[in-house]
Coordinates of C-alpha atoms and ligand atoms in Angstrom, one line a residue:
X142 CA 114.2 93.5 143.2
X143 CA 117.9 94.9 143.4
X144 CA 119.0 97.9 141.1
X145 CA 122.3 95.8 140.3
X146 CA 124.8 95.7 137.3
X147 CA 122.7 92.5 136.1
X148 CA 119.9 95.2 136.4
X149 CA 121.3 97.6 134.4
X150 CA 122.3 95.4 131.8
X151 CA 118.7 94.0 131.6
X152 CA 116.9 97.0 130.8
X153 CA 119.2 98.4 128.2
X154 CA 119.3 97.8 124.0
X155 CA 122.0 95.2 123.3
X156 CA 122.8 97.6 120.3
X157 CA 123.5 100.0 122.9
X158 CA 126.1 97.9 125.0
X159 CA 128.2 97.1 122.3
X160 CA 128.5 100.8 121.6
X161 CA 128.9 101.6 124.9
X162 CA 131.9 99.1 125.1
X163 CA 133.9 99.6 122.1
X164 CA 134.0 103.7 122.1
X165 CA 135.2 102.1 125.9
X166 CA 138.1 100.8 124.5
X167 CA 138.8 103.2 121.8
X168 CA 138.4 106.4 125.0
X169 CA 140.4 104.2 126.9
X170 CA 143.7 105.4 124.8
X171 CA 143.6 109.2 126.4
X172 CA 145.6 108.8 128.3
X173 CA 148.4 107.3 127.0
X174 CA 147.9 109.2 123.4
X175 CA 150.9 111.8 124.5
X176 CA 153.3 109.4 125.7
X177 CA 152.6 107.2 122.1
X178 CA 152.5 110.0 120.0
X179 CA 155.0 112.9 121.0
X180 CA 156.7 109.3 122.3
X181 CA 157.9 108.8 118.3
X182 CA 159.9 112.2 118.4
X183 CA 163.4 111.5 119.2
X184 CA 162.6 108.7 116.1
X185 CA 161.5 111.6 114.3
X186 CA 165.7 113.1 113.9
X187 CA 167.1 112.9 110.7
X188 CA 163.9 111.7 109.5
X189 CA 162.2 113.1 105.6
X190 CA 160.0 115.0 104.9
X191 CA 157.4 112.8 103.5
X192 CA 158.3 110.4 106.1
X193 CA 157.3 113.8 108.2
X194 CA 154.3 114.7 106.6
X195 CA 153.2 110.8 107.2
X196 CA 154.1 111.2 110.8
X197 CA 151.4 114.3 111.1
X198 CA 149.0 112.8 109.3
X199 CA 148.9 109.6 111.6
X200 CA 148.7 111.7 114.8
X201 CA 145.6 113.8 113.8
X202 CA 143.8 110.8 113.4
X203 CA 145.2 109.0 116.3
X204 CA 144.2 112.7 118.4
X205 CA 140.5 112.8 116.6
X206 CA 139.7 109.5 116.7
X207 CA 140.4 109.2 120.7
X208 CA 138.7 111.9 121.1
X209 CA 135.8 111.4 118.8
X210 CA 135.5 107.8 121.0
X211 CA 135.4 109.6 124.1
X212 CA 132.8 112.2 122.9
X213 CA 130.8 109.1 121.3
X214 CA 131.2 107.1 124.5
X215 CA 129.9 109.6 127.3
X216 CA 126.7 111.0 124.8
X217 CA 125.8 106.6 124.8
X218 CA 126.2 106.5 128.6
X219 CA 124.3 109.2 128.8
X220 CA 121.7 107.7 126.7
X221 CA 122.1 104.9 128.8
X222 CA 121.5 106.5 132.5
X223 CA 118.4 108.2 130.7
X224 CA 116.7 105.0 129.9
X225 CA 117.8 103.2 133.3
X226 CA 116.4 106.2 135.3
X227 CA 113.0 106.2 133.8
X228 CA 112.9 102.8 134.2
X229 CA 113.3 103.0 137.5
X230 CA 111.2 106.0 138.4
X231 CA 108.8 104.7 137.0
X232 CA 109.1 101.5 138.7
X233 CA 109.1 103.8 141.6
X234 CA 105.7 105.3 140.9
X235 CA 103.2 102.0 140.3
X236 CA 105.3 100.3 143.0
X237 CA 105.2 103.3 145.7
X238 CA 100.9 103.2 144.5
X239 CA 100.3 99.5 144.8
X240 CA 102.1 99.8 148.3
X241 CA 99.6 102.9 149.0
X242 CA 102.4 104.7 150.5
X243 CA 102.3 107.9 151.5
X244 CA 102.7 111.0 149.9
X245 CA 105.8 112.4 151.2
X246 CA 107.8 108.6 151.2
X247 CA 106.0 108.3 147.8
X248 CA 107.7 111.2 146.4
X249 CA 111.1 111.8 148.7
X250 CA 111.6 108.2 146.2
X251 CA 111.2 109.5 142.9
X252 CA 113.7 112.5 143.6
X253 CA 115.7 112.2 146.5
X254 CA 116.0 108.1 145.7
X255 CA 115.9 108.0 142.5
X256 CA 118.1 111.3 141.9
X257 CA 120.9 109.8 144.0
X258 CA 120.8 106.4 142.8
X259 CA 121.6 107.8 139.5
X260 CA 124.6 110.6 141.2
X261 CA 125.8 107.5 143.0
X262 CA 125.2 104.8 141.0
X263 CA 124.4 104.5 137.2
X264 CA 127.0 107.6 137.0
X265 CA 129.1 105.4 139.8
X266 CA 129.6 102.7 137.0
X267 CA 129.8 104.8 134.3
X268 CA 133.2 105.9 135.5
X269 CA 133.6 102.5 136.8
X270 CA 133.3 101.4 133.0
X271 CA 135.5 104.1 132.2
X272 CA 138.7 104.7 134.1
X273 CA 138.5 100.5 134.6
X274 CA 138.8 100.1 130.9
X275 CA 141.1 102.8 131.0
X276 CA 143.2 101.8 133.4
X277 CA 143.5 98.1 131.6
X278 CA 144.4 100.1 128.3
X279 CA 147.3 102.8 129.4
X280 CA 149.0 99.6 131.5
X281 CA 148.8 97.4 128.7
X282 CA 150.5 100.4 127.1
X283 CA 153.5 100.8 129.5
X284 CA 154.3 97.1 130.7
X285 CA 154.7 97.3 126.3
X286 CA 156.5 99.8 125.6
X287 CA 160.1 98.8 128.0
X288 CA 158.5 96.2 131.2
X289 CA 161.4 96.6 133.5
X290 CA 160.6 101.1 133.4
X291 CA 156.9 100.6 133.1
X292 CA 157.0 98.4 136.4
X293 CA 158.6 101.6 138.2
X294 CA 157.6 104.1 136.3
X295 CA 154.2 102.5 137.7
X296 CA 154.7 101.6 141.2
X297 CA 156.5 105.5 141.5
X298 CA 153.5 106.8 140.6
X299 CA 151.3 104.7 143.0
X300 CA 152.8 107.1 145.8
X301 CA 150.6 109.3 144.8
X302 CA 147.8 106.8 145.9
X303 CA 148.9 107.3 149.8
X304 CA 147.9 110.7 150.4
X305 CA 143.7 109.7 149.6
X306 CA 144.6 106.7 151.0
X307 CA 145.2 108.8 154.6
X308 CA 142.7 111.7 153.9
X309 CA 139.5 109.0 152.3
X310 CA 138.4 108.3 155.9
X311 CA 138.5 111.8 157.5
X312 CA 136.9 113.3 154.2
X313 CA 134.2 110.6 153.9
X314 CA 133.5 111.8 157.6
X315 CA 133.1 114.9 156.4
X316 CA 131.0 114.7 153.6
X317 CA 128.2 112.0 156.2
X318 CA 129.0 114.9 158.6
X319 CA 128.1 117.8 156.1
X320 CA 125.1 115.9 154.4
X321 CA 123.2 115.4 157.7
X322 CA 124.0 119.3 158.9
X323 CA 122.5 120.5 155.6
X324 CA 119.6 118.2 156.4
X325 CA 119.1 119.8 160.3
X326 CA 119.5 123.3 158.3
X327 CA 117.2 122.7 155.0
X328 CA 114.3 121.2 158.3
X329 CA 114.8 124.9 160.4
X330 CA 115.0 126.4 156.9
X331 CA 111.2 124.8 156.1
X332 CA 109.9 125.9 159.8
X333 CA 111.3 129.1 158.9
X334 CA 109.6 129.5 156.0
X335 CA 106.4 127.2 156.7
X336 CA 106.2 128.9 159.7
X337 CA 106.1 132.4 159.7
X338 CA 102.3 133.0 160.4
X339 CA 102.6 131.3 163.9
X340 CA 106.4 132.8 164.4
X341 CA 105.2 136.2 163.4
X342 CA 101.7 135.5 165.2
X343 CA 104.2 134.8 168.6
X344 CA 107.1 136.8 167.8
X345 CA 109.1 133.5 167.8
X346 CA 111.5 135.5 165.0
X347 CA 114.6 135.5 167.8
X348 CA 114.9 131.6 168.8
X349 CA 114.2 130.9 165.0
X350 CA 116.6 132.6 163.5
X351 CA 119.0 132.1 166.1
X352 CA 118.2 128.4 164.8
X353 CA 118.0 129.0 161.4
X354 CA 121.5 130.5 161.4
X355 CA 123.2 128.6 163.2
X356 CA 122.5 125.4 161.4
X357 CA 123.9 127.4 158.4
X358 CA 127.3 128.5 160.1
X359 CA 127.6 124.6 161.7
X360 CA 126.6 122.9 157.9
X361 CA 129.0 125.7 155.9
X362 CA 131.8 125.2 158.3
X363 CA 132.5 121.2 157.9
X364 CA 132.1 122.2 154.4
X365 CA 135.4 125.0 154.6
X366 CA 136.5 121.9 156.5
X367 CA 136.5 119.4 153.9
X368 CA 136.9 122.0 151.2
X369 CA 140.1 122.9 153.1
X370 CA 141.5 119.3 153.7
X371 CA 140.8 118.0 149.6
X372 CA 143.6 121.4 149.0
X373 CA 146.0 119.8 151.9
X374 CA 146.3 116.2 150.5
X375 CA 145.9 118.0 146.7
X376 CA 149.5 119.0 147.5
X377 CA 151.2 116.3 149.0
X378 CA 149.5 115.0 146.0
X379 CA 151.4 116.9 144.2
X380 CA 154.7 116.5 145.6
X381 CA 154.5 112.8 145.6
X382 CA 154.0 113.5 142.3
X383 CA 157.3 114.8 141.7
X384 CA 158.8 111.4 143.1
X385 CA 157.4 109.9 141.3
X386 CA 158.7 111.9 138.4
X387 CA 162.4 111.8 139.0
X388 CA 162.7 108.8 140.4
X389 CA 162.3 107.1 137.7
X390 CA 163.9 109.6 135.1
X391 CA 167.1 108.9 137.4
X392 CA 166.9 105.1 137.3
X393 CA 166.2 106.2 133.6
X394 CA 169.2 107.5 132.8
X395 CA 171.5 105.4 134.4
X396 CA 170.4 102.6 132.5
X397 CA 170.2 104.4 129.5
X398 CA 174.6 105.8 130.7
X399 CA 174.8 101.7 131.2
X400 CA 173.3 100.0 127.3
X401 CA 171.0 98.7 129.7
X402 CA 167.1 97.1 129.7
X403 CA 167.1 98.0 126.4
X404 CA 166.2 102.2 128.2
X405 CA 165.9 104.8 125.4
X406 CA 165.0 108.5 125.7
X407 CA 161.8 108.0 123.5
X408 CA 160.6 105.2 125.8
X409 CA 161.5 107.4 129.5
X410 CA 159.5 110.5 127.1
X411 CA 156.2 108.0 126.5
X412 CA 156.7 106.4 130.4
X413 CA 156.7 110.1 131.6
X414 CA 154.0 110.9 129.5
X415 CA 152.2 107.1 130.1
X416 CA 152.7 106.3 133.2
X417 CA 150.1 109.0 135.7
X418 CA 147.1 107.6 133.7
X419 CA 147.7 103.8 135.0
X420 CA 147.8 105.6 139.0
X421 CA 145.4 108.2 138.0
X422 CA 142.8 106.0 136.3
X423 CA 143.4 103.4 139.6
X424 CA 143.0 106.2 141.8
X425 CA 139.5 106.7 140.5
X426 CA 138.5 103.4 140.1
X427 CA 139.4 102.9 144.3
X428 CA 137.3 106.4 144.5
X429 CA 134.4 105.1 142.9
X430 CA 134.5 101.6 144.0
X431 CA 133.7 103.3 147.8
X432 CA 131.1 105.4 146.3
X433 CA 129.2 102.0 145.8
X434 CA 128.6 100.9 148.4
X435 CA 126.7 104.2 150.2
X436 CA 123.6 103.4 148.0
X437 CA 123.1 100.1 149.1
X438 CA 120.6 100.9 150.8
X439 CA 118.3 102.4 148.7
X440 CA 119.8 99.9 145.7
X441 CA 117.1 97.4 147.2
X442 CA 113.4 98.0 146.3
X443 CA 110.6 96.3 148.1
X444 CA 108.6 95.1 145.2
X445 CA 104.0 94.9 145.2
X446 CA 101.9 93.2 143.1
X447 CA 101.8 94.7 140.7
X448 CA 98.4 94.8 139.6
X449 CA 97.1 98.3 139.7
X450 CA 96.4 99.0 135.8
X451 CA 94.0 95.4 135.8
X452 CA 90.6 97.0 135.9
X453 CA 88.9 95.9 139.4
X454 CA 85.1 95.0 138.1
X455 CA 82.0 94.8 140.6
X456 CA 79.8 92.0 140.0
X457 CA 77.6 92.6 142.1
X458 CA 74.8 96.0 141.5
X459 CA 73.6 95.4 145.2
X460 CA 76.5 93.9 148.0
X461 CA 76.3 93.3 151.2
X462 CA 79.4 94.3 153.7
X463 CA 80.4 91.6 155.6
X464 CA 82.6 91.6 158.4
X465 CA 83.6 88.3 159.7
X466 CA 85.9 88.7 163.0
X467 CA 87.9 91.4 162.0
X468 CA 90.8 93.3 163.7
X469 CA 92.9 96.0 163.5
X470 CA 96.2 97.4 165.0
X471 CA 98.0 100.1 164.0
X472 CA 101.4 98.2 164.5
X473 CA 100.5 97.0 168.5
X474 CA 98.3 99.6 168.7
X475 CA 94.5 97.8 168.5
X476 CA 91.8 99.5 167.0
X477 CA 89.1 97.5 166.4
X478 CA 89.0 93.7 167.9
X479 CA 86.3 90.4 166.6
X480 CA 83.7 93.1 164.5
X481 CA 81.2 90.7 163.2
X482 CA 78.1 92.5 160.9
X483 CA 76.6 91.9 158.2
X484 CA 74.8 95.0 156.4
X485 CA 72.6 94.7 153.8
X486 CA 72.2 96.4 150.5
X487 CA 70.6 99.7 151.0
X488 CA 71.0 100.4 154.9
X489 CA 71.8 103.8 155.8
X490 CA 74.4 104.0 158.8
X491 CA 75.6 107.1 161.2
X492 CA 78.9 105.8 162.9
X493 CA 80.2 108.0 165.9
X494 CA 83.0 107.7 167.7
X495 CA 85.1 109.9 169.8
X496 CA 88.4 112.3 167.6
X497 CA 91.2 108.5 167.4
X498 CA 88.6 106.0 168.0
X499 CA 88.4 104.8 164.1
X500 CA 86.2 106.1 161.6
X501 CA 87.9 106.6 158.9
X502 CA 89.6 103.5 159.3
X503 CA 86.5 101.7 159.2
X504 CA 85.7 103.3 155.8
X505 CA 88.9 102.7 154.5
X506 CA 88.5 99.4 155.7
X507 CA 85.4 98.8 153.4
X508 CA 86.9 101.3 151.2
X509 CA 89.2 98.4 150.3
X510 CA 92.0 100.6 151.0
X511 CA 93.2 99.3 154.1
X512 CA 93.3 95.2 154.9
X513 CA 92.2 94.3 158.6
X514 CA 95.2 92.4 160.4
X515 CA 92.8 89.5 161.2
X516 CA 89.6 88.5 160.1
X517 CA 87.4 88.5 156.2
X518 CA 86.1 91.9 155.2
X519 CA 83.7 90.4 151.5
X520 CA 81.8 92.9 149.4
X521 CA 78.5 91.3 148.0
X522 CA 81.0 87.9 148.7
X523 CA 84.0 89.3 146.9
X524 CA 87.0 90.9 148.8
X525 CA 86.7 94.6 148.7
X526 CA 88.1 96.9 146.2
X527 CA 87.7 100.7 145.5
X528 CA 85.5 100.1 142.6
X529 CA 82.6 99.6 144.7
X530 CA 82.2 103.1 146.6
X531 CA 82.8 106.1 146.3
X532 CA 84.9 107.9 149.8
X533 CA 84.3 111.2 150.0
X534 CA 86.9 112.0 152.2
X535 CA 87.6 114.7 155.3
X536 CA 90.8 116.8 153.4
X537 CA 89.9 116.3 149.4
X538 CA 93.0 116.5 146.7
X539 CA 91.9 118.4 143.9
X540 CA 93.8 117.3 140.8
X541 CA 96.0 119.9 138.4
X542 CA 93.7 121.0 135.5
X543 CA 90.2 121.9 135.2
X544 CA 87.4 121.3 137.6
X545 CA 85.9 119.8 134.3
X546 CA 88.8 117.2 134.7
X547 CA 88.1 116.9 137.9
X548 CA 84.8 115.5 137.6
X549 CA 85.6 113.2 135.3
X550 CA 89.2 112.1 135.8
X551 CA 88.9 110.1 132.4
X552 CA 85.7 109.4 132.0
X553 CA 83.7 111.1 129.2
X554 CA 80.2 113.0 130.6
X555 CA 78.5 115.9 128.6
X556 CA 79.1 119.6 130.0
X557 CA 75.3 119.1 130.4
X558 CA 75.9 116.0 133.0
X559 CA 78.6 118.1 134.8
X560 CA 76.7 121.5 134.4
X561 CA 73.8 119.9 136.9
X562 CA 75.7 117.6 139.1
X563 CA 77.2 121.5 139.4
X564 CA 74.5 122.8 140.6
X565 CA 72.9 120.4 142.8
X566 CA 75.6 121.1 144.6
X567 CA 75.1 124.9 145.1
X568 CA 78.5 125.0 143.1
X569 CA 77.7 126.3 139.2
X570 CA 76.8 130.5 139.8
X571 CA 79.8 130.1 142.6
X572 CA 82.9 129.5 140.0
X573 CA 82.6 131.8 137.5
X574 CA 80.9 132.7 134.5
X575 CA 82.1 129.4 132.8
X576 CA 82.9 126.9 135.7
X577 CA 83.5 123.8 134.0
X578 CA 87.0 125.4 132.4
X579 CA 88.3 127.3 135.3
X580 CA 91.2 126.0 136.7
X581 CA 92.5 124.3 139.7
X582 CA 96.2 125.4 141.6
X583 CA 95.9 122.1 144.2
X584 CA 98.6 124.2 146.4
X585 CA 97.3 127.0 146.0
X586 CA 93.9 126.2 147.6
X587 CA 91.6 128.9 145.4
X588 CA 88.4 126.7 145.8
X589 CA 87.4 127.5 150.1
X590 CA 87.3 124.5 152.3
X591 CA 83.3 124.1 151.8
X592 CA 84.2 124.8 147.7
X593 CA 86.1 121.5 147.7
X594 CA 84.0 119.5 149.7
X595 CA 80.7 119.9 147.3
X596 CA 82.6 119.7 143.9
X597 CA 84.6 115.6 145.6
X598 CA 80.8 115.4 146.7
X599 CA 80.1 116.4 143.2
X600 CA 82.5 114.1 141.4
X601 CA 81.0 111.5 143.2
X602 CA 77.3 111.6 142.0
X603 CA 78.2 111.5 138.8
X604 CA 78.8 107.9 140.0
X605 CA 76.5 105.2 139.6
X606 CA 78.2 103.2 143.0
X607 CA 76.3 101.2 144.7
X608 CA 78.3 102.7 148.2
X609 CA 78.5 105.1 149.7
X610 CA 80.6 106.7 152.2
X611 CA 81.2 110.1 153.7
X612 CA 83.4 111.0 156.4
X613 CA 82.8 114.2 157.9
X614 CA 82.1 116.2 154.7
X615 CA 80.2 118.8 156.1
X616 CA 83.1 119.7 158.5
X617 CA 83.5 122.6 156.0
X618 CA 80.2 123.6 155.3
X619 CA 77.3 125.8 156.8
X620 CA 74.6 124.4 157.8
X621 CA 72.0 125.2 155.3
X622 CA 74.7 124.0 153.0
X623 CA 75.2 120.7 154.7
X624 CA 71.3 120.0 155.1
X625 CA 71.2 120.4 151.2
X626 CA 73.8 118.1 150.6
X627 CA 72.7 115.5 152.3
X628 CA 69.3 115.0 151.5
X629 CA 70.8 114.9 147.2
X630 CA 73.3 112.2 149.1
X631 CA 70.6 110.4 151.4
X632 CA 67.8 110.7 148.8
X633 CA 69.1 106.9 147.5
X634 CA 68.3 103.5 147.6
X635 CA 72.1 102.4 148.0
X636 CA 74.5 102.3 151.2
X637 CA 75.9 104.9 153.2
X638 CA 77.7 105.1 155.5
X639 CA 79.0 107.9 157.1
X640 CA 81.1 109.6 160.2
X641 CA 79.8 112.5 162.0
X642 CA 80.3 114.5 164.4
X643 CA 77.9 117.6 163.5
X644 CA 74.2 115.2 162.8
X645 CA 71.4 116.8 161.7
X646 CA 68.2 114.1 163.3
X647 CA 65.7 115.2 161.8
X648 CA 67.5 114.4 158.4
X649 CA 68.8 110.6 159.4
X650 CA 65.6 110.2 161.3
X651 CA 63.7 110.9 158.4
X652 CA 65.7 108.6 156.2
X653 CA 66.3 105.5 158.5
X654 CA 69.7 106.1 159.6
X655 CA 70.9 103.3 162.1
X656 CA 73.8 104.9 165.1
X657 CA 76.5 103.5 165.5
X658 CA 78.8 104.0 168.2
X659 CA 82.6 102.9 168.7
X660 CA 83.4 101.6 172.3
X661 CA 86.4 100.2 173.6
X662 CA 87.2 99.0 170.0
X663 CA 84.0 97.1 169.0
X664 CA 80.9 98.6 167.3
X665 CA 77.9 99.5 169.4
X666 CA 74.2 99.7 167.5
X667 CA 72.5 102.1 169.6
X668 CA 69.2 102.1 166.5
Ligands
ATP975 N1 98.7 105.1 159.2 C1 98.2 104.4 160.4 N2 99.5 104.6 161.1 C2 99.1 104.4 162.5 N3 98.1 104.9 163.4 C3 97.6 105.5 162.7 C4 97.2 105.4 160.7 N4 96.4 106.3 160.6 C5 94.8 106.5 161.8 N5 96.2 105.9 162.9 C6 95.4 105.6 164.0 O1 94.6 105.2 164.3 C7 93.4 105.4 165.1 C8 92.8 105.7 164.6 O2 92.8 106.5 163.2 P1 91.2 107.5 162.1 O3 91.7 108.6 161.5 O4 90.5 106.2 162.0 O5 90.0 108.4 163.5 P2 89.1 108.8 163.3 O6 87.8 108.6 164.3 O7 88.8 109.1 161.4 O8 88.9 110.2 163.8 P3 88.6 112.2 163.7 O9 87.7 112.0 163.9 O10 89.7 112.6 164.1 O11 88.6 111.9 161.9 C9 94.3 106.7 165.7 O12 94.7 107.1 166.9 C10 95.2 107.2 164.2 O13 96.3 107.8 164.9
MG976 MG1 88.5 110.6 160.8

């Protein structure tokens, strides 16, 4: 999907587009309205009182209509931008989820990319539309007042574009430089705050503060350069503006005194007040065009197959797990090569191997979250999907909300069921008087590591899934808790695959576990 003008039009209702077009045209008169009205003044000399009053009424209506159109134009454009932002963010939310992007990339899309597309594309398109229409309206008006003088005025006004043209590249470079330096500064500031504990512990305040303060200084220097350059460009601009007014006047006065080309004082006055608007709008248009290019890359959004709301069906209640010639690489780094096995329903597997050998990777493939690079995995004859199993991860995520919300995740269970399962994992008495309604703050870590782990185990126990995948679930638990929880989890006819460093062999023997080792990218069965 490409977020471009066509996408914008497709995602806006017809009535809003019509309202925008009408108000754009009416508001386009803003730049020339003073010229239109004040230009009449010389013609008013010697007019009757009634004619003067009529002139005032007409002027009032024109002023109010134009300014009203401008306000409405901005309101309609804002409404359009809001609709586009919502559409874009929803698309990004679904897309990142469907592509199983990591949290940092997903959040970056809906915050940074979406904001950049809004600021530097949607707002810019709105700017192009309003300055573009205003440029056309004022050009037509200026040329109609007096063709020759109109051309002369516009030509001289164009002089004021010169400093901008020369300064634009330099300004752009400084802007880019500042943006990089600012990101660098944010990274060091982030280290400074988030690394507080280690900085204090290793007494590294001085070097870290030096780094962050140098980055502040560097980015602020560039910003100052950029702002000063803008003012120098503005100064050159003003000097050219003086020339752009005086020179056409001189030519105009010459034509008036020689009675040439029908030039009048009234026309000169109108043109003086309007010609600048043509140039200003063209300048705005040029600047906006230049900005559009800066978002070209992030507006290309790779779309995933959007089936995330389709309910995953699990037909087979006692599925076997079949790996057929399965290999998995991360880029060119092989983790597994040619895995072939058939695991009947109810088998219990203990998966062992050094850190980084691929235990979590195997569990992820079985749960359907990770697709093999080659070969096929079938679970009960179907492609693996996350609804066939419960996967209890190494580092569980808790959601914002109450303990009850975290257990139910939108499904209905009775309080009795919930309390029962909490007591099975030993949490019923640990979480305060009213455990179900206790609110969890995921970022604040207000539950201990072991409590978080037991809470997600309780969530898994509530569900009747034929396959249980356990990934280092007891790393945060003491021996007593680990054994109790393992007893509960193991005491089931379901299939279990567990990855663990700390193992109670009495228990695994009692429940008939097979031991599998990861060796040289293969699984070796130790029986
Ligand atoms: N998304 C990824 N991109 C690239 N490499 C990855 C990715 N995820 C895992 N890896 C690599 O794959 C290998 C296996 O990782 P995995 O998490 O399966 O190991 P593990 O056996 O579970 O280790 P641990 O005991 O430390 O949890 C590691 O070398 C890891 O660096
Ligand atoms: Mg792991």
